[in-house]
Amino acid sequence: DTAVSQTPKYLVTQMGNDKSIKCEQNLGHDTMYWYKQDSKKFLKIMFSYNNKELIINETVPNRFSPKSPDKAHLNLHINSLELGDSAVYFCASSRGREVFTEAFFGQGTRLTVV
Amino acid sequence: AQSVAQPEDQVNVAEGNPLTVKCTYSVSGNPYLFWYVQYPNRGLQFLLKYITGDNLVKGSYGFEAEFNKSQTSFHLKKPSALVSDSALYFCAVRASPGDTGRRALTFGSGTRLQVQP
């Protein structure tokens, strides 16, 4: 009964391909996030949704498009993959919009673009 | 803009000794501060947070952190380190509600803790 689950765990693909990463949380949280962790372990927010509404959209290429079909799911679609997209992508969720609530993270998806 | 600094890339400590992992922050308004731990090939796990009140916050696995407003710091501490504490530790901050638009955590660059037996 994993709280925040991402699939796939590993993804190896060629440059130029389109791929998706799925995320689901069973915590009943309203807010979900995508973070990118680069090779130096630096974590950076990409997107955040609250009740299917986009509330944070950091400066990421338009090739990245989040989709939230319902508040328990936040998927990440990436078009025309580039070598620099190689990273670990973490999904997370938190309760409501309150700034004092902690986020719960998935185990990450290691994307390797070759 | 909010930011977090973790000045040490790595901290080495002998098992049984006390440990400190440093964190300083910059944010407008009141800060909400968090510590997370990441074990190899795993996601981040929440350790503790400071919202308001007592400056010494106790969290999971015997960890605690001290909020110091004048020094804008939130150092993570543990009285007696275990080998199993070896991991990557992240400090994070979220702005107070008065700082509109910032709802996600801003993370520091991480500090690798190595506890030697």
PDB file of C-alpha atoms in Angstrom:
ATOM      1  CA  ASP A   1       0.000   0.000   0.000  1.00  0.00           C
ATOM      2  CA  THR A   2       2.580   2.516  -1.206  1.00  0.00           C
ATOM      3  CA  ALA A   3       1.534   6.079  -0.435  1.00  0.00           C
ATOM      4  CA  VAL A   4       3.023   7.750  -3.529  1.00  0.00           C
ATOM      5  CA  SER A   5       3.834   5.428  -6.379  1.00  0.00           C
ATOM      6  CA  GLN A   6       5.541   6.197  -9.660  1.00  0.00           C
ATOM      7  CA  THR A   7       5.889   4.109 -12.766  1.00  0.00           C
ATOM      8  CA  PRO A   8       8.177   3.185 -14.292  1.00  0.00           C
ATOM      9  CA  LYS A   9      11.056   3.109 -11.829  1.00  0.00           C
ATOM     10  CA  TYR A  10      13.625   3.081 -14.607  1.00  0.00           C
ATOM     11  CA  LEU A  11      13.245   4.444 -18.116  1.00  0.00           C
ATOM     12  CA  VAL A  12      15.911   4.254 -20.815  1.00  0.00           C
ATOM     13  CA  THR A  13      15.048   5.807 -24.139  1.00  0.00           C
ATOM     14  CA  GLN A  14      16.569   7.398 -27.200  1.00  0.00           C
ATOM     15  CA  MET A  15      16.810  11.056 -27.980  1.00  0.00           C
ATOM     16  CA  GLY A  16      13.778  12.412 -29.753  1.00  0.00           C
ATOM     17  CA  ASN A  17      11.321   9.954 -28.241  1.00  0.00           C
ATOM     18  CA  ASP A  18       8.213  10.876 -26.269  1.00  0.00           C
ATOM     19  CA  LYS A  19       7.684   9.265 -22.871  1.00  0.00           C
ATOM     20  CA  SER A  20       5.373   9.493 -19.884  1.00  0.00           C
ATOM     21  CA  ILE A  21       5.845   8.932 -16.188  1.00  0.00           C
ATOM     22  CA  LYS A  22       2.808   8.179 -14.060  1.00  0.00           C
ATOM     23  CA  CYS A  23       2.216   9.084 -10.443  1.00  0.00           C
ATOM     24  CA  GLU A  24      -0.557   8.111  -8.083  1.00  0.00           C
ATOM     25  CA  GLN A  25      -1.095   8.866  -4.404  1.00  0.00           C
ATOM     26  CA  ASN A  26      -3.528   7.151  -2.069  1.00  0.00           C
ATOM     27  CA  LEU A  27      -3.154   9.599   0.797  1.00  0.00           C
ATOM     28  CA  GLY A  28      -6.171  11.703  -0.086  1.00  0.00           C
ATOM     29  CA  HIS A  29      -3.939  14.724  -0.628  1.00  0.00           C
ATOM     30  CA  ASP A  30      -5.038  17.699  -2.708  1.00  0.00           C
ATOM     31  CA  THR A  31      -1.679  18.864  -3.947  1.00  0.00           C
ATOM     32  CA  MET A  32       0.843  17.014  -6.087  1.00  0.00           C
ATOM     33  CA  TYR A  33       4.267  17.946  -7.405  1.00  0.00           C
ATOM     34  CA  TRP A  34       6.953  16.951  -9.839  1.00  0.00           C
ATOM     35  CA  TYR A  35      10.575  17.498  -8.858  1.00  0.00           C
ATOM     36  CA  LYS A  36      13.699  16.906 -10.905  1.00  0.00           C
ATOM     37  CA  GLN A  37      16.896  15.686  -9.249  1.00  0.00           C
ATOM     38  CA  ASP A  38      19.984  16.147 -11.381  1.00  0.00           C
ATOM     39  CA  SER A  39      23.243  14.198 -11.341  1.00  0.00           C
ATOM     40  CA  LYS A  40      24.542  16.375  -8.507  1.00  0.00           C
ATOM     41  CA  LYS A  41      21.478  15.469  -6.422  1.00  0.00           C
ATOM     42  CA  PHE A  42      20.057  18.982  -6.648  1.00  0.00           C
ATOM     43  CA  LEU A  43      16.255  18.967  -6.355  1.00  0.00           C
ATOM     44  CA  LYS A  44      14.168  21.488  -8.221  1.00  0.00           C
ATOM     45  CA  ILE A  45      10.415  21.942  -8.430  1.00  0.00           C
ATOM     46  CA  MET A  46       8.922  21.634 -11.885  1.00  0.00           C
ATOM     47  CA  PHE A  47       5.146  21.676 -11.442  1.00  0.00           C
ATOM     48  CA  SER A  48       2.484  21.587  -8.797  1.00  0.00           C
ATOM     49  CA  TYR A  49      -1.233  20.878  -9.032  1.00  0.00           C
ATOM     50  CA  ASN A  50      -3.922  21.476  -6.451  1.00  0.00           C
ATOM     51  CA  ASN A  51      -7.238  19.710  -7.107  1.00  0.00           C
ATOM     52  CA  LYS A  52      -6.300  19.325 -10.775  1.00  0.00           C
ATOM     53  CA  GLU A  53      -5.425  23.015 -11.077  1.00  0.00           C
ATOM     54  CA  LEU A  54      -1.905  24.017 -12.064  1.00  0.00           C
ATOM     55  CA  ILE A  55      -0.543  26.286  -9.324  1.00  0.00           C
ATOM     56  CA  ILE A  56       3.187  26.173  -9.904  1.00  0.00           C
ATOM     57  CA  ASN A  57       4.826  26.055 -13.286  1.00  0.00           C
ATOM     58  CA  GLU A  58       8.523  26.723 -13.014  1.00  0.00           C
ATOM     59  CA  THR A  59      10.702  27.516 -15.972  1.00  0.00           C
ATOM     60  CA  VAL A  60      10.868  24.187 -17.716  1.00  0.00           C
ATOM     61  CA  PRO A  61      10.866  23.531 -21.458  1.00  0.00           C
ATOM     62  CA  ASN A  62       7.490  23.289 -23.163  1.00  0.00           C
ATOM     63  CA  ARG A  63       8.392  19.708 -24.002  1.00  0.00           C
ATOM     64  CA  PHE A  64       7.371  18.871 -20.431  1.00  0.00           C
ATOM     65  CA  SER A  65       3.637  18.741 -19.892  1.00  0.00           C
ATOM     66  CA  PRO A  66       1.961  17.656 -16.673  1.00  0.00           C
ATOM     67  CA  LYS A  67      -1.526  16.199 -16.692  1.00  0.00           C
ATOM     68  CA  SER A  68      -3.771  15.665 -13.710  1.00  0.00           C
ATOM     69  CA  PRO A  69      -6.871  13.620 -14.565  1.00  0.00           C
ATOM     70  CA  ASP A  70      -7.944  13.702 -10.919  1.00  0.00           C
ATOM     71  CA  LYS A  71      -6.444  14.856  -7.662  1.00  0.00           C
ATOM     72  CA  ALA A  72      -4.895  11.447  -6.974  1.00  0.00           C
ATOM     73  CA  HIS A  73      -2.899  11.365 -10.203  1.00  0.00           C
ATOM     74  CA  LEU A  74      -0.294  13.613 -11.743  1.00  0.00           C
ATOM     75  CA  ASN A  75       1.421  12.354 -14.854  1.00  0.00           C
ATOM     76  CA  LEU A  76       4.399  13.857 -16.628  1.00  0.00           C
ATOM     77  CA  HIS A  77       4.717  13.688 -20.386  1.00  0.00           C
ATOM     78  CA  ILE A  78       7.961  14.608 -22.077  1.00  0.00           C
ATOM     79  CA  ASN A  79       8.217  15.217 -25.818  1.00  0.00           C
ATOM     80  CA  SER A  80      11.334  15.081 -27.967  1.00  0.00           C
ATOM     81  CA  LEU A  81      13.585  13.867 -25.203  1.00  0.00           C
ATOM     82  CA  GLU A  82      17.086  15.325 -24.982  1.00  0.00           C
ATOM     83  CA  LEU A  83      20.262  14.094 -23.332  1.00  0.00           C
ATOM     84  CA  GLY A  84      19.947  16.814 -20.703  1.00  0.00           C
ATOM     85  CA  ASP A  85      16.625  15.423 -19.570  1.00  0.00           C
ATOM     86  CA  SER A  86      18.433  12.522 -17.958  1.00  0.00           C
ATOM     87  CA  ALA A  87      17.701  12.776 -14.254  1.00  0.00           C
ATOM     88  CA  VAL A  88      15.635  11.285 -11.482  1.00  0.00           C
ATOM     89  CA  TYR A  89      12.091  12.605 -11.415  1.00  0.00           C
ATOM     90  CA  PHE A  90      10.219  12.558  -8.142  1.00  0.00           C
ATOM     91  CA  CYS A  91       6.515  12.865  -7.646  1.00  0.00           C
ATOM     92  CA  ALA A  92       5.255  14.126  -4.302  1.00  0.00           C
ATOM     93  CA  SER A  93       1.998  15.039  -2.615  1.00  0.00           C
ATOM     94  CA  SER A  94       0.882  17.093   0.343  1.00  0.00           C
ATOM     95  CA  ARG A  95      -2.348  17.940   2.104  1.00  0.00           C
ATOM     96  CA  GLY A  96      -4.080  21.054   0.850  1.00  0.00           C
ATOM     97  CA  ARG A  97      -2.266  24.240   0.017  1.00  0.00           C
ATOM     98  CA  GLU A  98      -0.976  24.829   3.519  1.00  0.00           C
ATOM     99  CA  VAL A  99       2.689  25.754   3.489  1.00  0.00           C
ATOM    100  CA  PHE A 100       3.369  24.002   6.762  1.00  0.00           C
ATOM    101  CA  THR A 101       2.455  20.496   5.656  1.00  0.00           C
ATOM    102  CA  GLU A 102       5.172  18.072   4.726  1.00  0.00           C
ATOM    103  CA  ALA A 103       5.339  16.448   1.324  1.00  0.00           C
ATOM    104  CA  PHE A 104       5.442  12.710   0.748  1.00  0.00           C
ATOM    105  CA  PHE A 105       7.663  11.513  -2.071  1.00  0.00           C
ATOM    106  CA  GLY A 106       7.578   8.623  -4.456  1.00  0.00           C
ATOM    107  CA  GLN A 107      10.634   6.466  -5.018  1.00  0.00           C
ATOM    108  CA  GLY A 108      11.585   8.293  -8.168  1.00  0.00           C
ATOM    109  CA  THR A 109      11.889   7.488 -11.859  1.00  0.00           C
ATOM    110  CA  ARG A 110      15.413   7.350 -13.202  1.00  0.00           C
ATOM    111  CA  LEU A 111      15.252   8.589 -16.781  1.00  0.00           C
ATOM    112  CA  THR A 112      18.252   7.947 -19.015  1.00  0.00           C
ATOM    113  CA  VAL A 113      18.260   9.433 -22.488  1.00  0.00           C
ATOM    114  CA  VAL A 114      20.803   7.901 -24.848  1.00  0.00           C
TER     115      VAL A 114
ATOM    116  CA  ALA B   1      12.703  34.562  -3.390  1.00  0.00           C
ATOM    117  CA  GLN B   2      13.384  31.779  -0.968  1.00  0.00           C
ATOM    118  CA  SER B   3      16.615  29.822  -0.761  1.00  0.00           C
ATOM    119  CA  VAL B   4      18.395  27.269   1.360  1.00  0.00           C
ATOM    120  CA  ALA B   5      22.114  26.715   1.800  1.00  0.00           C
ATOM    121  CA  GLN B   6      23.794  23.583   3.033  1.00  0.00           C
ATOM    122  CA  PRO B   7      27.453  24.573   3.245  1.00  0.00           C
ATOM    123  CA  GLU B   8      28.866  21.079   3.634  1.00  0.00           C
ATOM    124  CA  ASP B   9      28.781  18.561   0.795  1.00  0.00           C
ATOM    125  CA  GLN B  10      29.745  15.802   3.193  1.00  0.00           C
ATOM    126  CA  VAL B  11      29.920  15.285   6.936  1.00  0.00           C
ATOM    127  CA  ASN B  12      31.923  12.442   8.422  1.00  0.00           C
ATOM    128  CA  VAL B  13      31.360  11.272  11.969  1.00  0.00           C
ATOM    129  CA  ALA B  14      32.239   8.219  14.009  1.00  0.00           C
ATOM    130  CA  GLU B  15      29.462   5.991  15.250  1.00  0.00           C
ATOM    131  CA  GLY B  16      28.334   7.015  18.707  1.00  0.00           C
ATOM    132  CA  ASN B  17      29.478  10.610  18.297  1.00  0.00           C
ATOM    133  CA  PRO B  18      27.081  13.529  17.992  1.00  0.00           C
ATOM    134  CA  LEU B  19      26.380  14.825  14.504  1.00  0.00           C
ATOM    135  CA  THR B  20      25.351  18.169  13.074  1.00  0.00           C
ATOM    136  CA  VAL B  21      24.271  18.897   9.516  1.00  0.00           C
ATOM    137  CA  LYS B  22      24.097  22.615   8.820  1.00  0.00           C
ATOM    138  CA  CYS B  23      21.395  24.575   7.053  1.00  0.00           C
ATOM    139  CA  THR B  24      20.753  28.272   6.614  1.00  0.00           C
ATOM    140  CA  TYR B  25      17.800  29.820   4.850  1.00  0.00           C
ATOM    141  CA  SER B  26      16.591  33.016   3.272  1.00  0.00           C
ATOM    142  CA  VAL B  27      12.903  33.796   2.945  1.00  0.00           C
ATOM    143  CA  SER B  28      10.607  36.767   3.231  1.00  0.00           C
ATOM    144  CA  GLY B  29       8.210  36.454   6.106  1.00  0.00           C
ATOM    145  CA  ASN B  30       8.026  33.486   8.428  1.00  0.00           C
ATOM    146  CA  PRO B  31       9.824  30.350   7.323  1.00  0.00           C
ATOM    147  CA  TYR B  32       8.491  26.823   7.418  1.00  0.00           C
ATOM    148  CA  LEU B  33      11.533  24.549   7.563  1.00  0.00           C
ATOM    149  CA  PHE B  34      11.883  20.862   6.855  1.00  0.00           C
ATOM    150  CA  TRP B  35      14.501  18.128   6.885  1.00  0.00           C
ATOM    151  CA  TYR B  36      14.335  15.131   4.595  1.00  0.00           C
ATOM    152  CA  VAL B  37      16.593  12.096   4.265  1.00  0.00           C
ATOM    153  CA  GLN B  38      17.297  10.170   1.072  1.00  0.00           C
ATOM    154  CA  TYR B  39      18.719   6.674   1.189  1.00  0.00           C
ATOM    155  CA  PRO B  40      20.364   5.264  -1.965  1.00  0.00           C
ATOM    156  CA  ASN B  41      17.905   4.664  -4.801  1.00  0.00           C
ATOM    157  CA  ARG B  42      15.015   5.779  -2.646  1.00  0.00           C
ATOM    158  CA  GLY B  43      12.696   8.739  -2.459  1.00  0.00           C
ATOM    159  CA  LEU B  44      12.904  11.415   0.177  1.00  0.00           C
ATOM    160  CA  GLN B  45      11.577  10.670   3.626  1.00  0.00           C
ATOM    161  CA  PHE B  46      10.328  13.388   5.937  1.00  0.00           C
ATOM    162  CA  LEU B  47      12.294  13.725   9.183  1.00  0.00           C
ATOM    163  CA  LEU B  48      10.975  16.804  10.955  1.00  0.00           C
ATOM    164  CA  LYS B  49       9.692  20.323  10.499  1.00  0.00           C
ATOM    165  CA  TYR B  50       9.587  23.677  12.221  1.00  0.00           C
ATOM    166  CA  ILE B  51       6.377  25.669  11.985  1.00  0.00           C
ATOM    167  CA  THR B  52       6.204  27.772  15.111  1.00  0.00           C
ATOM    168  CA  GLY B  53       6.748  27.500  18.838  1.00  0.00           C
ATOM    169  CA  ASP B  54       9.643  25.693  20.507  1.00  0.00           C
ATOM    170  CA  ASN B  55      12.881  26.265  18.636  1.00  0.00           C
ATOM    171  CA  LEU B  56      14.016  22.696  19.232  1.00  0.00           C
ATOM    172  CA  VAL B  57      12.093  20.284  17.086  1.00  0.00           C
ATOM    173  CA  LYS B  58      12.242  16.530  17.538  1.00  0.00           C
ATOM    174  CA  GLY B  59      11.704  14.158  14.643  1.00  0.00           C
ATOM    175  CA  SER B  60      12.091  10.615  13.412  1.00  0.00           C
ATOM    176  CA  TYR B  61      14.975   8.252  14.190  1.00  0.00           C
ATOM    177  CA  GLY B  62      16.246  10.348  17.099  1.00  0.00           C
ATOM    178  CA  PHE B  63      16.968  13.420  15.000  1.00  0.00           C
ATOM    179  CA  GLU B  64      16.262  16.943  16.157  1.00  0.00           C
ATOM    180  CA  ALA B  65      16.792  20.388  14.718  1.00  0.00           C
ATOM    181  CA  GLU B  66      17.214  23.797  16.237  1.00  0.00           C
ATOM    182  CA  PHE B  67      15.623  26.857  14.685  1.00  0.00           C
ATOM    183  CA  ASN B  68      17.647  30.025  15.187  1.00  0.00           C
ATOM    184  CA  LYS B  69      15.893  33.063  13.794  1.00  0.00           C
ATOM    185  CA  SER B  70      18.741  35.524  14.364  1.00  0.00           C
ATOM    186  CA  GLN B  71      21.188  33.301  12.517  1.00  0.00           C
ATOM    187  CA  THR B  72      18.562  32.127   9.990  1.00  0.00           C
ATOM    188  CA  SER B  73      19.662  28.567  10.625  1.00  0.00           C
ATOM    189  CA  PHE B  74      17.990  25.213  11.094  1.00  0.00           C
ATOM    190  CA  HIS B  75      20.755  22.724  11.854  1.00  0.00           C
ATOM    191  CA  LEU B  76      19.986  19.026  12.085  1.00  0.00           C
ATOM    192  CA  LYS B  77      21.425  17.176  15.057  1.00  0.00           C
ATOM    193  CA  LYS B  78      21.580  13.782  16.649  1.00  0.00           C
ATOM    194  CA  PRO B  79      23.266  13.011  19.979  1.00  0.00           C
ATOM    195  CA  SER B  80      24.681   9.642  18.930  1.00  0.00           C
ATOM    196  CA  ALA B  81      25.171   8.693  15.268  1.00  0.00           C
ATOM    197  CA  LEU B  82      24.488   5.251  13.856  1.00  0.00           C
ATOM    198  CA  VAL B  83      26.041   3.681  10.776  1.00  0.00           C
ATOM    199  CA  SER B  84      22.514   3.322   9.431  1.00  0.00           C
ATOM    200  CA  ASP B  85      22.154   7.120   9.508  1.00  0.00           C
ATOM    201  CA  SER B  86      24.504   7.328   6.535  1.00  0.00           C
ATOM    202  CA  ALA B  87      22.465   8.952   3.774  1.00  0.00           C
ATOM    203  CA  LEU B  88      21.849  12.196   1.927  1.00  0.00           C
ATOM    204  CA  TYR B  89      20.124  14.892   3.964  1.00  0.00           C
ATOM    205  CA  PHE B  90      18.165  17.783   2.527  1.00  0.00           C
ATOM    206  CA  CYS B  91      17.023  20.935   4.223  1.00  0.00           C
ATOM    207  CA  ALA B  92      14.014  22.669   2.681  1.00  0.00           C
ATOM    208  CA  VAL B  93      11.998  25.824   3.188  1.00  0.00           C
ATOM    209  CA  ARG B  94       8.567  26.999   2.255  1.00  0.00           C
ATOM    210  CA  ALA B  95       7.518  30.604   2.473  1.00  0.00           C
ATOM    211  CA  SER B  96       4.810  31.840   4.763  1.00  0.00           C
ATOM    212  CA  PRO B  97       1.368  32.341   3.243  1.00  0.00           C
ATOM    213  CA  GLY B  98       2.113  36.018   2.819  1.00  0.00           C
ATOM    214  CA  ASP B  99       4.631  35.195   0.109  1.00  0.00           C
ATOM    215  CA  THR B 100       2.194  34.405  -2.646  1.00  0.00           C
ATOM    216  CA  GLY B 101       2.898  31.948  -5.383  1.00  0.00           C
ATOM    217  CA  ARG B 102       5.376  29.799  -3.510  1.00  0.00           C
ATOM    218  CA  ARG B 103       3.770  26.553  -2.481  1.00  0.00           C
ATOM    219  CA  ALA B 104       6.514  24.084  -3.235  1.00  0.00           C
ATOM    220  CA  LEU B 105       9.483  23.242  -1.123  1.00  0.00           C
ATOM    221  CA  THR B 106      12.802  24.843  -2.030  1.00  0.00           C
ATOM    222  CA  PHE B 107      15.585  22.416  -1.250  1.00  0.00           C
ATOM    223  CA  GLY B 108      19.206  22.863  -0.323  1.00  0.00           C
ATOM    224  CA  SER B 109      21.891  21.080  -2.302  1.00  0.00           C
ATOM    225  CA  GLY B 110      22.047  18.191   0.150  1.00  0.00           C
ATOM    226  CA  THR B 111      24.678  16.963   2.592  1.00  0.00           C
ATOM    227  CA  ARG B 112      25.993  13.444   2.521  1.00  0.00           C
ATOM    228  CA  LEU B 113      26.370  12.038   6.007  1.00  0.00           C
ATOM    229  CA  GLN B 114      28.885   9.243   6.400  1.00  0.00           C
ATOM    230  CA  VAL B 115      28.965   7.496   9.764  1.00  0.00           C
ATOM    231  CA  GLN B 116      32.001   5.304  10.260  1.00  0.00           C
ATOM    232  CA  PRO B 117      31.827   2.210  12.468  1.00  0.00           C
TER     233      PRO B 117
END
